Coordinates of C-alpha atoms in Angstrom, one line a residue:
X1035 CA 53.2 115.1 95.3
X1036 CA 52.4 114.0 91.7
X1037 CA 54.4 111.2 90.2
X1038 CA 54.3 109.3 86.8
X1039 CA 56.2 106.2 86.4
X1040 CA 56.5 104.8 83.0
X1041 CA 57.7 101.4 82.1
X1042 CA 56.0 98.8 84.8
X1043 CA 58.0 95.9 84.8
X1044 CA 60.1 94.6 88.1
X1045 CA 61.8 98.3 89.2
X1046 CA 58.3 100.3 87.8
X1047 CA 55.5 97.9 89.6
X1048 CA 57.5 98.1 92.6
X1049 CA 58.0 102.0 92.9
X1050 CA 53.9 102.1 92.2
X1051 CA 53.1 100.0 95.3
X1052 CA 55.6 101.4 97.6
X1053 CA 54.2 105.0 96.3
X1054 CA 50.7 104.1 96.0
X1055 CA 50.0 105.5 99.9
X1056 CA 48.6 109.1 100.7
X1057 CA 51.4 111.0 100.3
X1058 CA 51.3 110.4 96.6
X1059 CA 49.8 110.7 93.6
X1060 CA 50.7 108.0 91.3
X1061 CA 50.0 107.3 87.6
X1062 CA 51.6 104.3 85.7
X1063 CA 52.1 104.3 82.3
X1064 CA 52.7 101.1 80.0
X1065 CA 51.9 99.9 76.6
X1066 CA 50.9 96.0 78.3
X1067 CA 47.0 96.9 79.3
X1068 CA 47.2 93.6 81.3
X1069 CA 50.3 95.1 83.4
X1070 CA 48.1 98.2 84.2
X1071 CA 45.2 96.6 85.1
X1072 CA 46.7 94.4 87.8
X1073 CA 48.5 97.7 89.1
X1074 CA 45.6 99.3 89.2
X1075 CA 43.7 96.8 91.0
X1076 CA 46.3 96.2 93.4
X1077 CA 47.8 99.6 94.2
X1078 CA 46.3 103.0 94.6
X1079 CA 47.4 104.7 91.6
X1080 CA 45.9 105.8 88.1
X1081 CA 46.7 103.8 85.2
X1082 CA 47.4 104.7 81.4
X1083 CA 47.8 102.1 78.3
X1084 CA 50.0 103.5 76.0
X1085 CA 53.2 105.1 74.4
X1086 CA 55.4 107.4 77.2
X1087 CA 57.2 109.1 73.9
X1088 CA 53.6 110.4 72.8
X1089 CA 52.4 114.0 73.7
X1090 CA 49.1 112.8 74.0
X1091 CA 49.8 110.2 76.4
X1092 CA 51.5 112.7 78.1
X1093 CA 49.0 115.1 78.6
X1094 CA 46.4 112.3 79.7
X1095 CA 48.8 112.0 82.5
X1096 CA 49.1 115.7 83.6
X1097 CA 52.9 115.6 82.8
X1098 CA 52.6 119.7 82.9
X1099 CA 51.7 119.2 86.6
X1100 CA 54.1 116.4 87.3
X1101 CA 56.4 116.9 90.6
X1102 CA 58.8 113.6 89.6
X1103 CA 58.8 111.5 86.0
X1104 CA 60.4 107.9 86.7
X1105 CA 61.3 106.6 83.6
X1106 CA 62.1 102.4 83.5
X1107 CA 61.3 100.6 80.5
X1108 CA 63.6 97.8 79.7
X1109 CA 65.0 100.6 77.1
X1110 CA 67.9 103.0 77.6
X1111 CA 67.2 105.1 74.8
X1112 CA 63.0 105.6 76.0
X1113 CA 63.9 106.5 79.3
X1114 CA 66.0 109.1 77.9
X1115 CA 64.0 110.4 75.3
X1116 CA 60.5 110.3 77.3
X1117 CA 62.4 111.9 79.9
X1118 CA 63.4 114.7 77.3
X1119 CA 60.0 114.9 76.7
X1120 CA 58.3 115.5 79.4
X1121 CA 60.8 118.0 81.1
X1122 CA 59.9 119.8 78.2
X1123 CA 56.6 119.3 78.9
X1124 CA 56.8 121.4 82.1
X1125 CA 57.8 118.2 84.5
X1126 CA 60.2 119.4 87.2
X1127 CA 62.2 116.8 87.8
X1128 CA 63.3 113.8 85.5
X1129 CA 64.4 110.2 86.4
X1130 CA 66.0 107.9 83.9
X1131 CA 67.1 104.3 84.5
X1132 CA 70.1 103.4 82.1
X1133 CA 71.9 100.7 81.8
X1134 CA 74.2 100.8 78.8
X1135 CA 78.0 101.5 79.9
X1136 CA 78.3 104.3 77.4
X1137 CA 75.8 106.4 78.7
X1138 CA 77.5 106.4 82.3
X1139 CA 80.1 108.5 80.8
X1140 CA 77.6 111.1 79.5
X1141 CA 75.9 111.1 82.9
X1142 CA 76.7 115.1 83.9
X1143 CA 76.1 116.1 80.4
X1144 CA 72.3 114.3 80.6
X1145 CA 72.1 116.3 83.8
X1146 CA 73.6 119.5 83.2
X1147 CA 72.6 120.0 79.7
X1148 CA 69.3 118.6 79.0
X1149 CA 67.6 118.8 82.4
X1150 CA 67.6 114.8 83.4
X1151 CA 67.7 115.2 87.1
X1152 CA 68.9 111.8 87.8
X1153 CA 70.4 108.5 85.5
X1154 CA 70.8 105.4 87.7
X1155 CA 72.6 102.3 86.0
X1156 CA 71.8 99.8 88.6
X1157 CA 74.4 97.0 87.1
X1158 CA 77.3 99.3 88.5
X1159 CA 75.7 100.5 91.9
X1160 CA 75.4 96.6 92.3
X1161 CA 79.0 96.2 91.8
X1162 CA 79.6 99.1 93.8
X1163 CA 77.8 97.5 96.6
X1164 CA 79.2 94.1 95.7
X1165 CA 83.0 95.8 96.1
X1166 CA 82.0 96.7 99.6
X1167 CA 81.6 93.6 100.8
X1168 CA 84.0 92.5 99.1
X1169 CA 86.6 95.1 101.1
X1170 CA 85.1 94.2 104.4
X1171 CA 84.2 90.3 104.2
X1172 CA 83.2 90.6 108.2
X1173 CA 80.3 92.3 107.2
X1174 CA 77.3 91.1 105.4
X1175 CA 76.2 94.9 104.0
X1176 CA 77.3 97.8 104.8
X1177 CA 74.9 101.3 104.2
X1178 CA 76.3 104.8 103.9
X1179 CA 74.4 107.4 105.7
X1180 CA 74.3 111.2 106.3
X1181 CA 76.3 111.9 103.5
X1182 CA 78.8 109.1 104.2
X1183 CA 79.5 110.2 107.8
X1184 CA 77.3 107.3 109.3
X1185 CA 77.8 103.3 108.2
X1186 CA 75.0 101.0 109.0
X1187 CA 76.4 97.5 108.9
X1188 CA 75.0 94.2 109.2
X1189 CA 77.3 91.2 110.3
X1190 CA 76.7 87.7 111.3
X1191 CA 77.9 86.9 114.9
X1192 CA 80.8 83.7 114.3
X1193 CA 80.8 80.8 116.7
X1194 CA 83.9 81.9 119.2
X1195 CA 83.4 85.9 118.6
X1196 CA 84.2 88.5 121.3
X1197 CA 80.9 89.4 120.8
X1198 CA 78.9 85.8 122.0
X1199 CA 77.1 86.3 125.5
X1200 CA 77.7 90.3 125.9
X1201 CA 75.2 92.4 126.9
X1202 CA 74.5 95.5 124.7
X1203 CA 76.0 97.7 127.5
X1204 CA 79.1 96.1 128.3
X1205 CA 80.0 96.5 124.3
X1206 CA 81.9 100.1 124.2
X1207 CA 83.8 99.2 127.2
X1208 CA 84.5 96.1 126.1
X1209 CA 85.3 97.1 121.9
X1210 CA 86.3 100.4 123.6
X1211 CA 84.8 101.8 120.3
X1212 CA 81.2 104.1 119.8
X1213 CA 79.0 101.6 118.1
X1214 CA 75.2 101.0 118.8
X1215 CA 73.6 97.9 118.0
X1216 CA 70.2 98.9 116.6
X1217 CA 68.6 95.7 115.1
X1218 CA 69.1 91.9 115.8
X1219 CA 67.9 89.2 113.5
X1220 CA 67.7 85.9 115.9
X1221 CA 66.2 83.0 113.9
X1222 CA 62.8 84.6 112.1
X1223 CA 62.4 86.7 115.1
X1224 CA 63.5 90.4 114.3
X1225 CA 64.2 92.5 117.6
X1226 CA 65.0 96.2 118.7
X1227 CA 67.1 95.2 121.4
X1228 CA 67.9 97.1 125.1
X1229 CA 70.8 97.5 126.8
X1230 CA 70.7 94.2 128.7
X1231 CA 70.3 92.4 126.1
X1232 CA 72.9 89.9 125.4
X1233 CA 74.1 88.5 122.2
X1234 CA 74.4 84.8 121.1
X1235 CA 76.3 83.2 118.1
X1236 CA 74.5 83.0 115.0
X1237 CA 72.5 86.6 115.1
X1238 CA 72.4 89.0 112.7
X1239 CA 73.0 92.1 114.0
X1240 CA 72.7 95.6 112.3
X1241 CA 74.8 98.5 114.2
X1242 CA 75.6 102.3 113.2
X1243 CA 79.2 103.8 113.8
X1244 CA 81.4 106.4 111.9
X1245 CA 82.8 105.0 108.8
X1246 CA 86.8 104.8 110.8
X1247 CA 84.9 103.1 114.0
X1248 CA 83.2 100.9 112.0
X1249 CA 86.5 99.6 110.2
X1250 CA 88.0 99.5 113.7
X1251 CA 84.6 96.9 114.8
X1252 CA 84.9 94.8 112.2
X1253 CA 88.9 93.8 112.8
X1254 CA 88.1 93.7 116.4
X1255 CA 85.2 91.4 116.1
X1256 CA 87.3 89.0 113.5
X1257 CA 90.1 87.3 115.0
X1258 CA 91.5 85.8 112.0
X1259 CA 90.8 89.7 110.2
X1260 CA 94.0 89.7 108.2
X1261 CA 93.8 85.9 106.9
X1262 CA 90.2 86.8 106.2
X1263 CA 91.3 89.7 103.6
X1264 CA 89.8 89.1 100.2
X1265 CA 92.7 88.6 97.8
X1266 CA 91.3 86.8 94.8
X1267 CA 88.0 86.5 93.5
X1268 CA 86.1 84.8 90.9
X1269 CA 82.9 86.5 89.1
X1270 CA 80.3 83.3 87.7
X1271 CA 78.7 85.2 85.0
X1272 CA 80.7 87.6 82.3
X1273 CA 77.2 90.4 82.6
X1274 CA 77.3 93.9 83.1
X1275 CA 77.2 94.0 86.8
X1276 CA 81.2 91.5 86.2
X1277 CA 82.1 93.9 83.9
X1278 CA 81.8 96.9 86.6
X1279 CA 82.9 94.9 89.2
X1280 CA 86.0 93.6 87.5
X1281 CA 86.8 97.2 87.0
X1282 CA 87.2 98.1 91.1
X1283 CA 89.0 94.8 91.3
X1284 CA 91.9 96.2 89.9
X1285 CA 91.9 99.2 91.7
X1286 CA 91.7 97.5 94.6
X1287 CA 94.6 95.3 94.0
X1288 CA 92.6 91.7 94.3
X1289 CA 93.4 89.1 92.2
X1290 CA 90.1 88.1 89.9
X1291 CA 88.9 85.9 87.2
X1292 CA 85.3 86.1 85.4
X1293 CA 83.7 82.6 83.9
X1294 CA 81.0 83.1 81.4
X1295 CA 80.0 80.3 78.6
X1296 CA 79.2 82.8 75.8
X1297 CA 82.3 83.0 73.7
X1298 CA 81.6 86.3 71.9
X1299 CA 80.9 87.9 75.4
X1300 CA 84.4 86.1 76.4
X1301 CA 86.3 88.0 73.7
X1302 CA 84.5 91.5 74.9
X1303 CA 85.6 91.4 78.1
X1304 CA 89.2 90.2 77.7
X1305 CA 89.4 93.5 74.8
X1306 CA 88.1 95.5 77.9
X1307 CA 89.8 94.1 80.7
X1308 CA 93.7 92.9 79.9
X1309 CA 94.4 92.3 84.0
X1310 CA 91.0 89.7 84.3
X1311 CA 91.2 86.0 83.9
X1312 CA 88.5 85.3 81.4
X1313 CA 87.6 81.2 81.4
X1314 CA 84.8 80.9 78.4
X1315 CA 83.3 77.6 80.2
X1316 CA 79.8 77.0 81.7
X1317 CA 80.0 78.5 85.4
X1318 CA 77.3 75.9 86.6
X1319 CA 79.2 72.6 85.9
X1320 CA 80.6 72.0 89.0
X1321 CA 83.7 70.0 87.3
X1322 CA 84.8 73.0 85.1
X1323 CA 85.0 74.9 88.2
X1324 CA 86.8 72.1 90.3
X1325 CA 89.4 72.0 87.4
X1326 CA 89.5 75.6 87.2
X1327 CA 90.4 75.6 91.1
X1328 CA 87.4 78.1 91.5
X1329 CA 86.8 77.0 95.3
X1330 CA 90.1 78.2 96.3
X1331 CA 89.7 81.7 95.6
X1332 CA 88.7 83.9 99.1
X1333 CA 85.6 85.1 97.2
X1334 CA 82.9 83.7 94.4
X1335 CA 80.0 85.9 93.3
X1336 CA 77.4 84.3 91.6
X1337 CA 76.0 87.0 88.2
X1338 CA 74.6 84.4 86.1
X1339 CA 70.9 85.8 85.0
X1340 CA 69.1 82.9 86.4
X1341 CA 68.5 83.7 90.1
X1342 CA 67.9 80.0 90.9
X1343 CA 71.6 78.9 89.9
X1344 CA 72.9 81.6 91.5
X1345 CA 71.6 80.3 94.9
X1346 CA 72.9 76.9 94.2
X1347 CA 76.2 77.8 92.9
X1348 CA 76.7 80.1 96.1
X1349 CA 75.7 77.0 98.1
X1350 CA 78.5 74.4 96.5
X1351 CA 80.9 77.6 97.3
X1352 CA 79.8 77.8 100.7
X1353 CA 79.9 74.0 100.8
X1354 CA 83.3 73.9 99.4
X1355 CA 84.7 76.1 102.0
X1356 CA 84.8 79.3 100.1
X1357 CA 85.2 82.4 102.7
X1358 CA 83.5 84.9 101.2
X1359 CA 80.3 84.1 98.8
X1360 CA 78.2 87.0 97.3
X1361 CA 74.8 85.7 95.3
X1362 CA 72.6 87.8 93.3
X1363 CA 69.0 87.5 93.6
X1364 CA 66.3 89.4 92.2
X1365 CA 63.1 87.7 92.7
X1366 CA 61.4 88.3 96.2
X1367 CA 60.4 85.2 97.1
X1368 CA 64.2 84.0 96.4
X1369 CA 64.9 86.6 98.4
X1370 CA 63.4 85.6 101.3
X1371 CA 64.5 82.0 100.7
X1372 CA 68.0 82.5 100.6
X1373 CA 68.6 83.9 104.0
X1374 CA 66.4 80.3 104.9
X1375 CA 69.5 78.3 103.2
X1376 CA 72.3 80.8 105.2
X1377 CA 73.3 83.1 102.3
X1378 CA 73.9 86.3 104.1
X1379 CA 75.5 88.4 101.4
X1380 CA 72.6 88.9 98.7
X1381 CA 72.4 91.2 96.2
X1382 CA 69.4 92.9 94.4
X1383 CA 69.4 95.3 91.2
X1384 CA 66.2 95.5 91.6
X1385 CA 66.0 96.8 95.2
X1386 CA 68.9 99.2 95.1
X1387 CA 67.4 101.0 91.9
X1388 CA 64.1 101.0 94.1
X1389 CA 65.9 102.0 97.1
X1390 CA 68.1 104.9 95.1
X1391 CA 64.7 106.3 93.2
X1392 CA 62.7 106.4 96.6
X1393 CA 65.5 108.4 98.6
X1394 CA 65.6 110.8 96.0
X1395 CA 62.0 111.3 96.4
X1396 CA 61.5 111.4 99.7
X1397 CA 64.0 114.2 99.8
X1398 CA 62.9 116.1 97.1
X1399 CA 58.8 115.8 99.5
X1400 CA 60.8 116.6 102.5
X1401 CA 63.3 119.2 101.9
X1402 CA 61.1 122.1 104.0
X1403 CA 60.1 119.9 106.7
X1404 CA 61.6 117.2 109.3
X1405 CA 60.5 114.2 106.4
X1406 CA 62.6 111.2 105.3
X1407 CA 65.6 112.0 103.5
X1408 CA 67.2 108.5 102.9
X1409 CA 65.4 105.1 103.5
X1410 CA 67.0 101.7 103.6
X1411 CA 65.1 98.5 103.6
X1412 CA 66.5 95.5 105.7
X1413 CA 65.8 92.0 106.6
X1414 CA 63.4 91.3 103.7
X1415 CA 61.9 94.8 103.9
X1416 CA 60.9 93.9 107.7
X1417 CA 63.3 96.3 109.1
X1418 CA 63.6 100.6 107.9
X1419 CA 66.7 102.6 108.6
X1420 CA 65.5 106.1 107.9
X1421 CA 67.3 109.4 108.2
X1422 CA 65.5 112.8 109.3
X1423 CA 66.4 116.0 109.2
X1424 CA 65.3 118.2 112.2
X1425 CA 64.4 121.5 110.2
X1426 CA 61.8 123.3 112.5
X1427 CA 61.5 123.6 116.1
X1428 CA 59.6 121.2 118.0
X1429 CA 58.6 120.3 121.7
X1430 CA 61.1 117.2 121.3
X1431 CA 64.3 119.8 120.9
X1432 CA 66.7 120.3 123.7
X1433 CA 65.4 117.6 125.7
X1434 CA 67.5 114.8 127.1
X1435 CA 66.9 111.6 125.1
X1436 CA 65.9 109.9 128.1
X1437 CA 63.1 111.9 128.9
X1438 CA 61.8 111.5 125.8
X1439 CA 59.3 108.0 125.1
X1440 CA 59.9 106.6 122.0
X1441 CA 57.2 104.6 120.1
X1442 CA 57.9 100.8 120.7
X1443 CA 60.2 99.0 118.2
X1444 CA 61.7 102.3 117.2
X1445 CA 65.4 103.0 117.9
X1446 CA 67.3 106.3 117.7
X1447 CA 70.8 105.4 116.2
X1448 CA 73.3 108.1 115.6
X1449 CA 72.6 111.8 115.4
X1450 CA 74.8 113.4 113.1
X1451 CA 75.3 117.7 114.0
X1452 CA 77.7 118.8 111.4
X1453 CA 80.6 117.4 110.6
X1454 CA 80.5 115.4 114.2
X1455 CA 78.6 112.0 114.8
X1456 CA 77.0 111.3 117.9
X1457 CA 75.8 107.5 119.3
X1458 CA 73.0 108.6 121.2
X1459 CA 73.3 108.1 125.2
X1460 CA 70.4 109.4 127.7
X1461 CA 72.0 112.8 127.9
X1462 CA 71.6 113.9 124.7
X1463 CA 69.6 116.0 123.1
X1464 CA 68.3 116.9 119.6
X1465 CA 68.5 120.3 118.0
X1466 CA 67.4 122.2 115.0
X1467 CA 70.3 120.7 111.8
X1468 CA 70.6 117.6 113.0
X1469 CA 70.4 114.4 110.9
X1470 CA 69.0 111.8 112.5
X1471 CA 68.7 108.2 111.6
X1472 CA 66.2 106.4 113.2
X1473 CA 65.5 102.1 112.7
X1474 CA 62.3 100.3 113.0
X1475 CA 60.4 97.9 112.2
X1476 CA 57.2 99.9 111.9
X1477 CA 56.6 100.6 108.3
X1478 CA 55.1 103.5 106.7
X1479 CA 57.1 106.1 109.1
X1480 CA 57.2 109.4 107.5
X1481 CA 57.4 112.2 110.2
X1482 CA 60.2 112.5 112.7
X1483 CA 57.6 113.7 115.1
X1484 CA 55.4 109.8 115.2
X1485 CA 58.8 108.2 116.5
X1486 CA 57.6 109.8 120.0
X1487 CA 54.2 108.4 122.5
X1488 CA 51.6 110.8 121.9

């Protein structure tokens, strides 16, 4: 599959390196020869200096022959245009990254009209990520699945859960739910566990259930669920991502105030959002906030645009016995370092644009064969949740799952056969339509078929 990806800063340099295997062929296009060069020496992939909205630069790239153009420069109005451009340049499908509000209302138009396969505006799938967690404050993340019909969640276990000391295969009789625990996170040690093996406080485990059994999980596993209902919430930072965010905080009924110190940006938001509390104050002195009473709403989310006082202003939350903290973080190495500090709810633009673009790509390679249709990264990219679609037959159909030897550290965890969802026992068996998702921590998994001893 050829690719093109123009505009290599955070979102394009890390679509080149996660592309740059066999599978692909990439080609990277800026205007910064210094970006390109460290691409190019780093990642498998062909490099270009120059202009995306020039023909010529185009046609260096072999836009004609193009299976996917990924357009993310830092401007809305490029990724459009080049976009434009090189659909009518023969490229078959189009991806634009835009961020301006007023585009989002345009986005079936773009599609329908003038060919732009797909817009993402990572500042409101943030917030729409954000709003989940805010909705279920049990749960650290929650991913959607097989169209919706699957949840994978990921939850922290709490000093005095049901859950401390049970062994995997007690947990449906004892929840008397169908949930599989498929990953845990204990200390830096990331394990796909068995069924006799027993749960402590303080993991991190990642389970798949239907969407109404998953709800069901996360009051059961919460004694204090209804007193741990988010009811008011304040947003540190006044961006794009509080703008969105603010917006499903009224239709959801919570309570919510946004504090940014830019006065102009103040007025902007209280024009656009009459049912917000907007405090124009600086979100990271610590005695604003105490005399705002900021540590006695249920949930603070941290949007400033400096990663670094978003971890620290989480931590004085957490520190001030806030129940629910949410902290935005875009640079890996933060990444990595906030779990370290015991920030479990941490959101990344960045990685969800990265995450959206690759699942559309892997299911625009795979939609003939049994290939990756959707792909979640976990635990710091150490852990992949990948869903499969069983197209063709194959020795591995009709055969009870228990026969069957899986690869080590690989984990069946739901099958999904129509409209009904199925937690995998030892008597099941896979058949031609199914949607399978599958979690390991093997990287670089790309046929259904390698989950199996040869």
């Amino acid at each position: 599959m050829d690719i093109i990806i123009v505009g290599c800063g955070k979102v394009g340099s890390s679509l080149a390196e996660v592309l740059s295997t066999k599978e692909y062929n990439v080609t990277v296009i800026d205007t910064d020869d210094a970006v390109i060069n460290e691409l190019t020496n780093d990642c498998d992939v062909m490099g270009i200096v120059g202009n995306c909205m020039q023909t010529n630069v185009l046609k260096e790239a072999n836009v004609d022959k193009t299976n996917i153009f990924i357009a993310t420069t830092d401007s809305d109005e490029v990724n459009i245009l080049s976009c434009l451009i090189a659909r009518k340049m023969k490229a078959r499908h189009c991806i634009a990254r835009v961020r301006n509000p007023d585009f989002s209302k345009q986005l079936v138009f773009m599609r329908d009209e003038l060919g732009i396969s797909m817009m993402i505006n990572p500042d409101y799938t943030a917030a729409n990520e954000i709003a989940k967690m805010l909705r279920y404050p049990t749960a650290i993340k929650i991913e959607p699945f097989a169209r919706g019909r699957v949840d994978l969640a990921e939850i922290r276990i709490a000093e005095g859960s049901i859950l401390n000391n049970t062994a995997l295969f007690e947990l449906s009789r004892k929840l008397k739910l169908d949930v599989l625990i498929c990953a845990v996170q204990r200390g830096e040690e990331l394990i796909i566990p068995k069924g006799d093996f027993v749960l402590q406080t303080g993991d991190k485990i990642h389970m798949t259930a239907s969407h109404s059994e998953m709800v069901k999980f996360l009051k059961n596993v919460s004694e204090a669920y209804r007193e741990k209902r988010v009811k008011s919430v304040v947003l540190i930072g006044g961006g794009r991502i509080a703008f969105y965010l603010a917006q499903q905080l009224i239709e959801m009924g919570i309570k919510s105030k946004i504090v940014e110190i830019d006065e102009k940006r103040c007025q902007q938001l209280s024009q656009k959002l009459n049912k917000v509390d907007i405090c124009c104050a600086d979100g990271t002195d610590t005695d604003i906030l105490e005399e705002e009473h900021v540590f006695d709403a249920d949930a603070i989310v941290t949007l400033t645009g400096i990663d670094e006082e978003n971890i620290l202003l989480s931590l004085i939350a957490q520190k001030n016995g806030v129940k629910k903290v949410v902290t935005k973080v875009n640079r890996i190495s933060l990444l990595q370092l906030s779990g370290n500090f015991g920030l479990d709810s941490i959101i990344s633009p960045k990685s969800i644009t990265v995450n959206q673009i690759l699942q559309y790509v892997r299911a625009k390679q795979n939609s003939d064969g049994s290939g990756v249709v959707t792909l979640y990264r976990l635990v710091n990219d150490r852990l992949e949740a990948l869903e499969f679609i069983i197209r063709n037959p194959a020795p591995y159909i009709n055969v009870p799952l228990k026969d069957l030897e899986l690869r080590d550290d690989i984990l069946i965890a739901s099958i999904v056969r129509g409209n009904d969802l199925i937690i995998p026992r030892g008597d099941d068996c896979l058949k031609i339509g199914d949607s399978v998702i599958v979690v390991t921590t093997t990287k670089g998994l790309h046929d259904f078929s390698k989950i199996f001893k040869e």
